Amino acid sequence: MTDTSINPVSPTARFQSLDVLRSFAALGILLVNIPAMGLSWDRPLPPFPVRLNADWIALAIQEVSVAGAMRGLFTLLFGAGMIVMLTRPDPAREEAAQRTYFARCFALMLLGVANFALFLWPGEILFTYGVGGLILFLFRKADLRLLGMAAATSLILMPIGIDQARQERMEMLRLADAATAATQAGKKPSKEQAEALKTRDEKIKALTSPETRARERATRTSYPALLVWSMEKWSEISFTGPFTLAFQFETLGFMLIGMILFRTGVLTGRRSQRFYALMAIGGLVPGLILRSIVLMTAWQAGFVPTAHSATLQLWLYQPGRLCMTIGLLGLVSFLLKIGALGRLADILAAVGRTALTTYIGQSIITSLLFYGLGFYDRFGFAQLMGIAVLIWIGQCAFSMLWLRRFDMGPAEWLLRSITYGRMTSIGRRIPTDDAPPALSSSNSLMA
């Protein structure tokens, strides 16, 4: 009888480039998440007014260089992992591979629920990845042309969906801008314009007032109020929010691009140094320009929302984010290709092999720090970036030490056990003097 069972990917059958890229994304995403973890969820910004100090400079660097791009890179790698899980040399195992793939998607969804319910991070992306993976299954045998068309359609539909969902807000901003312009010109705004300006200012004040901050601090440092808050915010992102569908289109689009990049050998390091150098330049230059335009527009408006800044944010953010994602992918791949990362490549590869543990671990660490120890809203924006770096150092050390004894991280082991329906071996190592941990890379996003 033919054995049609499917087993986990062996640690020896890995692509180093994928592990390094995955670690880069898993660590970098903390820079984007930690402000919403340690500051106001709805407006995680430094204290106003806007000025050239460490906090606002840190925010500017974050917005231009990593915001959205790290999640984009993480999502590309999920698309690549989908290809690996469903590509089996023996046709007799195709059905078993598909069952395993579906089990992996639902397992990710379960871990997403655990991430918001147990570790209290409503901004988690695992549930969305699980849902996106189910949709992605339809494209498992699509050719590159169809994948490209589907990705472009998804990314185009994303801003259109957001634009339609916020028509009322945009009209309010247009009227508020008109009221401001009329006042500056020495004219009296119309009644409708004055009401819109008042509404906008009241909304901003409601988000930034000391009373609002005190209420949020009380909610996010007490239990079970914190759990209720986490569930409400997570539900809004995943189910009930006006941008939920648009966010799913965005996720699907990046997953499809990841499938393309894997099939063409870009993610597995098969391209030349020149290719990755051109990829880095071709992505980072337009990406930095587009992101800088959006940032400068918001900066000039004092980060007070206007119709102009909101429109630029909507239509330039996604192209800029895609360019930055591709550019950073090219840059990291180029540095890896020429050996410029040195020993750092081994460290990053170890983190990449424990990417799921790293990602969930960030939720656990920040929840303990900000909620359990009561440090919520106690640090400035720049300080939070420094805390993120300290967490990186700890997680890099943990990954290296853990992989000296085990073949996968604890979260990876749990995901595999759920996926394959049995308690898979965590791969306890037998220490030897001449057998360092294997650091070559994984064939799936969170293998």
C-alpha positions as MATLAB code, in Angstrom:
seq = 'MTDTSINPVSPTARFQSLDVLRSFAALGILLVNIPAMGLSWDRPLPPFPVRLNADWIALAIQEVSVAGAMRGLFTLLFGAGMIVMLTRPDPAREEAAQRTYFARCFALMLLGVANFALFLWPGEILFTYGVGGLILFLFRKADLRLLGMAAATSLILMPIGIDQARQERMEMLRLADAATAATQAGKKPSKEQAEALKTRDEKIKALTSPETRARERATRTSYPALLVWSMEKWSEISFTGPFTLAFQFETLGFMLIGMILFRTGVLTGRRSQRFYALMAIGGLVPGLILRSIVLMTAWQAGFVPTAHSATLQLWLYQPGRLCMTIGLLGLVSFLLKIGALGRLADILAAVGRTALTTYIGQSIITSLLFYGLGFYDRFGFAQLMGIAVLIWIGQCAFSMLWLRRFDMGPAEWLLRSITYGRMTSIGRRIPTDDAPPALSSSNSLMA';
ca = [
       0.000    0.000    0.000;
       1.290    3.457   -0.924;
       2.025    5.756    1.981;
       0.127    8.982    1.323;
       0.737   10.598    4.681;
       2.342   13.991    4.869;
       5.078   14.797    7.327;
       6.578   18.107    8.442;
       9.402   19.644    6.434;
      12.785   18.339    7.512;
      15.183   20.881    9.032;
      17.750   19.798    6.448;
      15.483   20.680    3.508;
      15.446   24.454    3.883;
      16.250   27.684    2.049;
      18.521   29.977    4.042;
      17.301   33.104    2.258;
      13.718   32.476    3.400;
      14.759   32.137    7.036;
      16.793   35.343    6.952;
      13.976   37.251    5.257;
      11.410   35.846    7.662;
      13.470   36.874   10.692;
      13.961   40.346    9.239;
      10.180   40.690    8.917;
       9.374   39.101   12.306;
      11.756   41.429   14.149;
      10.963   44.519   12.109;
       7.219   44.219   12.570;
       7.689   44.956   16.275;
       8.809   48.498   15.398;
       5.387   49.068   13.861;
       3.330   47.269   16.510;
       4.938   48.495   19.706;
       3.511   52.063   19.599;
      -0.035   50.647   19.558;
       0.994   48.267   22.333;
       2.512   50.886   24.620;
       0.531   53.998   23.625;
      -3.024   54.829   22.576;
      -4.475   52.247   20.183;
      -6.423   54.797   18.127;
      -3.724   57.478   17.974;
      -0.269   56.055   18.859;
       1.613   59.294   18.272;
       4.069   61.406   20.297;
       2.700   64.332   22.333;
       1.512   67.342   20.328;
       2.409   69.826   18.955;
       4.635   68.356   16.249;
       8.262   69.342   16.728;
      11.785   68.214   15.822;
      12.490   66.085   18.865;
      13.500   62.448   19.331;
       9.919   61.137   19.421;
       8.723   62.785   16.218;
      11.970   62.013   14.389;
      11.623   58.356   15.414;
       8.058   58.334   14.130;
       9.155   59.889   10.826;
      11.838   57.237   10.314;
       9.421   54.473   11.214;
       6.706   55.762    8.868;
       9.048   56.105    5.905;
      11.140   52.966    6.256;
       9.270   50.102    7.952;
       5.570   50.889    8.524;
       3.582   48.360    6.524;
       6.665   47.029    4.745;
       7.492   44.435    7.395;
       3.955   43.096    7.413;
       4.146   43.101    3.622;
       7.306   40.999    3.700;
       5.781   38.631    6.257;
       2.756   38.214    3.972;
       4.884   37.560    0.876;
       6.568   34.719    2.722;
       3.220   33.153    3.596;
       2.435   32.999   -0.110;
       5.761   31.296   -0.691;
       5.017   28.778    2.059;
       1.733   27.905    0.396;
       3.568   26.785   -2.743;
       5.864   24.499   -0.745;
       3.104   22.823    1.239;
       1.130   21.925   -1.900;
       4.052   20.944   -4.109;
       4.685   17.239   -3.661;
       6.725   15.061   -6.071;
       4.351   12.115   -5.646;
       0.845   12.797   -7.111;
      -0.566   10.169   -4.734;
       0.182   12.530   -1.849;
      -1.547   15.565   -3.321;
      -4.812   14.987   -1.448;
      -2.973   14.500    1.839;
      -0.982   17.690    1.197;
      -4.197   19.600    0.649;
      -5.700   18.280    3.890;
      -2.545   19.308    5.719;
      -2.653   22.742    4.136;
      -6.245   23.349    5.244;
      -5.377   22.119    8.726;
      -2.475   24.610    8.796;
      -4.799   27.483    7.832;
      -7.298   26.659   10.597;
      -4.457   26.124   13.072;
      -3.176   29.631   12.269;
      -6.672   30.984   12.864;
      -6.763   29.280   16.267;
      -3.379   30.751   17.178;
      -4.676   34.150   16.083;
      -7.577   33.820   18.509;
      -5.126   32.831   21.239;
      -2.948   35.833   20.421;
      -5.738   38.325   21.101;
      -7.493   36.376   23.886;
      -4.531   35.087   25.896;
      -1.702   37.411   24.922;
      -3.954   40.464   24.483;
      -2.710   41.749   21.132;
      -5.769   42.577   18.968;
      -3.564   43.697   16.079;
      -2.391   40.124   15.416;
      -2.272   38.915   11.803;
      -2.374   35.126   12.176;
      -6.162   34.866   11.899;
      -6.140   36.973    8.732;
      -3.368   34.797    7.300;
      -5.387   31.689    7.996;
      -8.421   33.112    6.205;
      -6.250   34.386    3.359;
      -4.643   30.977    3.041;
      -8.041   29.381    2.422;
      -8.646   31.803   -0.442;
      -5.099   31.354   -1.707;
      -5.761   27.648   -2.223;
      -7.778   28.536   -5.327;
      -4.595   29.823   -6.971;
      -2.358   26.848   -6.186;
      -2.040   25.827   -9.856;
      -2.363   29.268  -11.440;
       0.357   30.378  -13.848;
       2.423   33.523  -13.271;
       0.222   35.645  -15.530;
      -2.947   34.774  -13.621;
      -1.208   35.266  -10.281;
      -0.032   38.714  -11.380;
      -3.495   39.733  -12.559;
      -5.105   38.502   -9.343;
      -2.521   40.308   -7.193;
      -2.973   43.576   -9.089;
      -6.759   43.317   -8.828;
      -6.605   42.669   -5.073;
      -4.296   45.608   -4.409;
      -6.389   47.944   -6.560;
      -9.605   46.915   -4.825;
      -8.074   47.617   -1.412;
      -7.929   51.462   -1.641;
     -11.226   51.553   -3.517;
     -12.875   49.633   -0.695;
     -11.408   51.963    1.915;
     -12.441   55.010   -0.098;
     -16.036   53.824   -0.237;
     -16.066   52.965    3.471;
     -15.025   56.431    4.566;
     -17.003   58.724    2.277;
     -18.760   60.386    5.213;
     -15.444   61.104    6.960;
     -13.892   62.501    3.777;
     -16.817   64.862    3.257;
     -16.423   66.076    6.824;
     -12.711   66.704    6.251;
     -13.357   68.586    3.008;
     -15.826   70.882    4.734;
     -13.463   71.354    7.691;
     -10.644   72.284    5.301;
     -12.930   74.769    3.584;
     -13.793   76.309    6.957;
     -10.097   76.671    7.808;
      -9.337   78.240    4.422;
     -12.249   80.671    4.769;
     -11.108   81.739    8.240;
      -7.546   82.286    7.046;
      -8.861   84.428    4.185;
     -10.829   86.592    6.599;
     -14.169   85.168    5.526;
     -16.910   83.569    7.578;
     -17.324   79.806    7.044;
     -20.756   78.527    6.178;
     -22.788   76.860    8.897;
     -22.113   73.440    7.394;
     -18.372   74.128    7.200;
     -18.218   75.419   10.766;
     -20.038   72.332   12.046;
     -17.661   70.045   10.168;
     -14.635   71.865   11.617;
     -16.105   71.581   15.095;
     -16.794   67.875   14.592;
     -13.237   67.209   13.409;
     -11.665   69.103   16.303;
     -13.912   67.397   18.826;
     -12.980   63.973   17.461;
      -9.262   64.766   17.734;
      -9.729   66.185   21.226;
     -11.687   63.103   22.277;
      -8.786   60.872   21.185;
      -6.041   62.940   22.794;
      -7.598   64.421   25.922;
      -6.165   63.516   29.337;
      -9.548   62.051   30.291;
      -9.516   59.711   27.289;
      -5.959   58.625   27.986;
      -6.800   57.986   31.641;
      -9.786   55.843   30.677;
      -7.739   53.827   28.200;
      -4.948   53.382   30.735;
      -7.454   52.082   33.273;
      -8.898   49.674   30.709;
      -5.559   48.371   29.486;
      -4.058   47.795   32.904;
      -6.950   45.922   34.520;
      -8.514   42.538   33.903;
     -11.045   41.504   32.556;
     -11.577   44.990   31.037;
      -8.385   44.464   29.037;
      -9.703   41.203   27.568;
     -12.973   42.874   26.558;
     -11.022   45.715   24.944;
      -8.789   43.261   23.062;
     -11.770   41.255   21.819;
     -13.615   44.372   20.626;
     -10.624   45.728   18.703;
      -9.793   42.329   17.212;
     -13.398   41.787   16.120;
     -13.424   45.200   14.473;
     -10.318   44.332   12.458;
     -11.364   40.789   11.586;
     -15.131   41.014   11.119;
     -17.080   44.194   11.746;
     -14.797   47.106   10.840;
     -15.363   49.236    7.713;
     -11.940   48.257    6.357;
     -12.035   44.517    7.100;
     -12.709   43.427    3.512;
     -10.193   45.885    2.103;
      -7.549   44.565    4.504;
      -8.248   41.014    3.315;
      -7.792   42.121   -0.317;
      -4.464   43.681    0.649;
      -3.326   40.497    2.389;
      -4.349   38.300   -0.540;
      -2.539   40.565   -2.996;
       0.752   40.328   -1.130;
       0.381   36.556   -0.702;
      -0.055   36.181   -4.460;
       3.049   38.271   -5.074;
       4.896   35.975   -2.680;
       3.853   32.981   -4.780;
       5.221   34.691   -7.880;
       8.517   35.577   -6.216;
       8.960   32.026   -4.948;
       8.239   30.413   -8.290;
      10.691   32.717  -10.053;
      13.450   31.955   -7.544;
      13.606   35.446   -6.058;
      12.787   34.415   -2.488;
      15.054   31.376   -2.536;
      18.206   33.328   -3.437;
      18.586   31.843   -6.932;
      18.947   35.179   -8.698;
      22.196   37.049   -9.281;
      23.770   39.741   -7.128;
      23.033   42.273   -9.849;
      19.360   41.292   -9.874;
      18.978   41.824   -6.127;
      20.912   45.108   -6.257;
      18.596   46.434   -8.983;
      15.609   45.112   -7.058;
      16.720   47.009   -3.956;
      17.295   50.260   -5.845;
      14.143   49.902   -7.940;
      12.030   49.367   -4.837;
      13.611   51.607   -2.220;
      14.019   54.766   -4.319;
      10.358   55.148   -5.411;
       9.193   53.735   -2.083;
      11.102   56.312   -0.059;
       9.894   59.104   -2.339;
       6.223   58.107   -2.083;
       6.381   57.526    1.656;
       8.208   60.828    2.181;
       5.504   62.702    0.268;
       2.820   61.228    2.512;
       4.851   61.972    5.641;
       5.672   65.574    4.698;
       2.030   66.277    3.884;
       0.953   64.975    7.291;
       3.825   66.826    8.996;
       2.901   70.155    7.360;
      -0.674   69.691    8.575;
       0.607   69.040   12.092;
      -0.730   65.473   11.839;
      -4.226   66.931   11.952;
      -6.224   64.998    9.324;
      -7.170   66.937    6.208;
      -8.880   65.832    3.016;
      -5.626   66.322    1.094;
      -3.444   64.326    3.489;
      -6.071   61.579    3.793;
      -6.318   61.267   -0.003;
      -2.551   61.063   -0.416;
      -2.360   58.503    2.380;
      -5.006   56.378    0.677;
      -3.612   56.367   -2.857;
       0.139   56.622   -2.268;
       0.532   54.468    0.843;
      -0.089   51.124   -0.843;
       2.231   51.693   -3.852;
       4.866   53.062   -1.485;
       4.444   50.109    0.860;
       4.770   47.613   -1.989;
       7.894   49.348   -3.295;
       9.471   49.419    0.175;
       8.649   45.743    0.712;
      10.226   44.743   -2.598;
      13.192   47.051   -2.014;
      13.920   45.703    1.464;
      13.587   42.155    0.161;
      16.126   42.960   -2.539;
      18.486   44.685   -0.090;
      18.507   41.839    2.444;
      18.891   39.249   -0.330;
      21.759   41.200   -1.872;
      23.587   41.520    1.450;
      23.095   37.806    2.054;
      24.250   36.980   -1.466;
      27.553   38.846   -1.147;
      28.169   37.543    2.373;
      27.996   41.002    3.955;
      25.842   39.796    6.845;
      28.553   37.468    8.139;
      27.713   35.869   11.483;
      24.535   37.971   11.599;
      23.107   35.739    8.864;
      23.328   32.748   11.200;
      21.614   34.668   13.987;
      18.846   35.879   11.674;
      18.391   32.393   10.248;
      17.886   31.058   13.773;
      15.232   33.703   14.424;
      13.660   32.817   11.074;
      13.343   29.194   12.114;
      11.467   30.348   15.218;
       9.530   33.151   13.492;
       6.145   32.171   14.911;
       7.597   31.929   18.409;
       9.256   35.307   17.868;
       6.041   36.931   16.680;
       3.840   35.540   19.460;
       6.624   36.111   21.960;
       6.491   39.830   21.199;
       2.832   39.863   22.239;
       3.650   38.044   25.472;
       6.606   40.282   26.354;
       4.810   43.552   25.639;
       1.655   42.455   27.458;
       3.681   41.632   30.540;
       5.619   44.888   30.302;
       2.818   47.334   29.524;
      -0.182   45.654   31.172;
       1.162   43.285   33.781;
       3.864   45.617   35.121;
       1.814   48.753   34.469;
       4.205   50.506   32.065;
       1.460   51.275   29.557;
       1.690   54.906   28.366;
       4.858   55.453   30.406;
       7.358   55.616   27.531;
       7.848   58.053   24.678;
       7.806   56.994   21.020;
      11.604   56.960   20.703;
      11.915   55.023   23.951;
       9.533   52.391   22.595;
      11.809   51.957   19.585;
      14.684   51.379   21.998;
      12.634   48.830   23.935;
      11.928   47.041   20.643;
      15.677   46.749   20.020;
      16.194   45.283   23.484;
      13.442   42.744   22.780;
      15.207   41.878   19.506;
      18.422   41.147   21.361;
      16.620   38.903   23.830;
      14.744   37.046   21.106;
      17.890   36.523   19.024;
      19.655   35.061   22.048;
      16.649   32.857   22.844;
      16.457   31.504   19.284;
      20.157   30.667   19.153;
      20.132   28.948   22.537;
      16.869   27.107   21.913;
      18.021   25.702   18.567;
      21.121   24.235   20.179;
      18.804   21.661   21.747;
      15.685   21.637   19.557;
      14.888   21.700   15.860;
      11.997   24.164   16.087;
      10.537   26.804   18.366;
       7.767   26.004   20.867;
       5.094   27.827   18.848;
       6.255   26.076   15.659;
       5.996   22.750   17.466;
       2.461   23.571   18.611;
       1.408   24.649   15.115;
       2.802   21.465   13.594;
       1.185   19.260   16.207;
      -2.225   20.851   15.543;
      -1.695   20.702   11.779;
      -0.647   17.050   11.588;
      -3.038   15.868   14.292;
      -0.346   14.296   16.417;
       2.318   15.364   18.863;
       5.232   15.778   16.486;
       8.757   15.553   17.809;
      10.226   18.875   18.781;
      13.567   17.450   17.690;
      15.581   17.382   20.892;
      19.214   17.513   19.869;
      22.073   15.397   21.105;
      24.857   17.858   21.906;
      28.125   17.277   20.046;
      31.269   19.285   19.683;
      31.229   19.291   15.889;
      27.517   19.611   15.114;
      26.334   23.217   15.372;
      22.665   23.999   14.970;
      21.359   23.766   11.429;
      20.580   27.284   10.289;
      19.542   26.809    6.697;
      16.098   28.015    5.970;
      12.487   26.935    6.145;
      10.249   26.094    3.251;
       7.182   27.724    4.714;
       6.293   30.894    6.505;
       6.048   29.223    9.889;
       7.212   25.688    9.335;
];
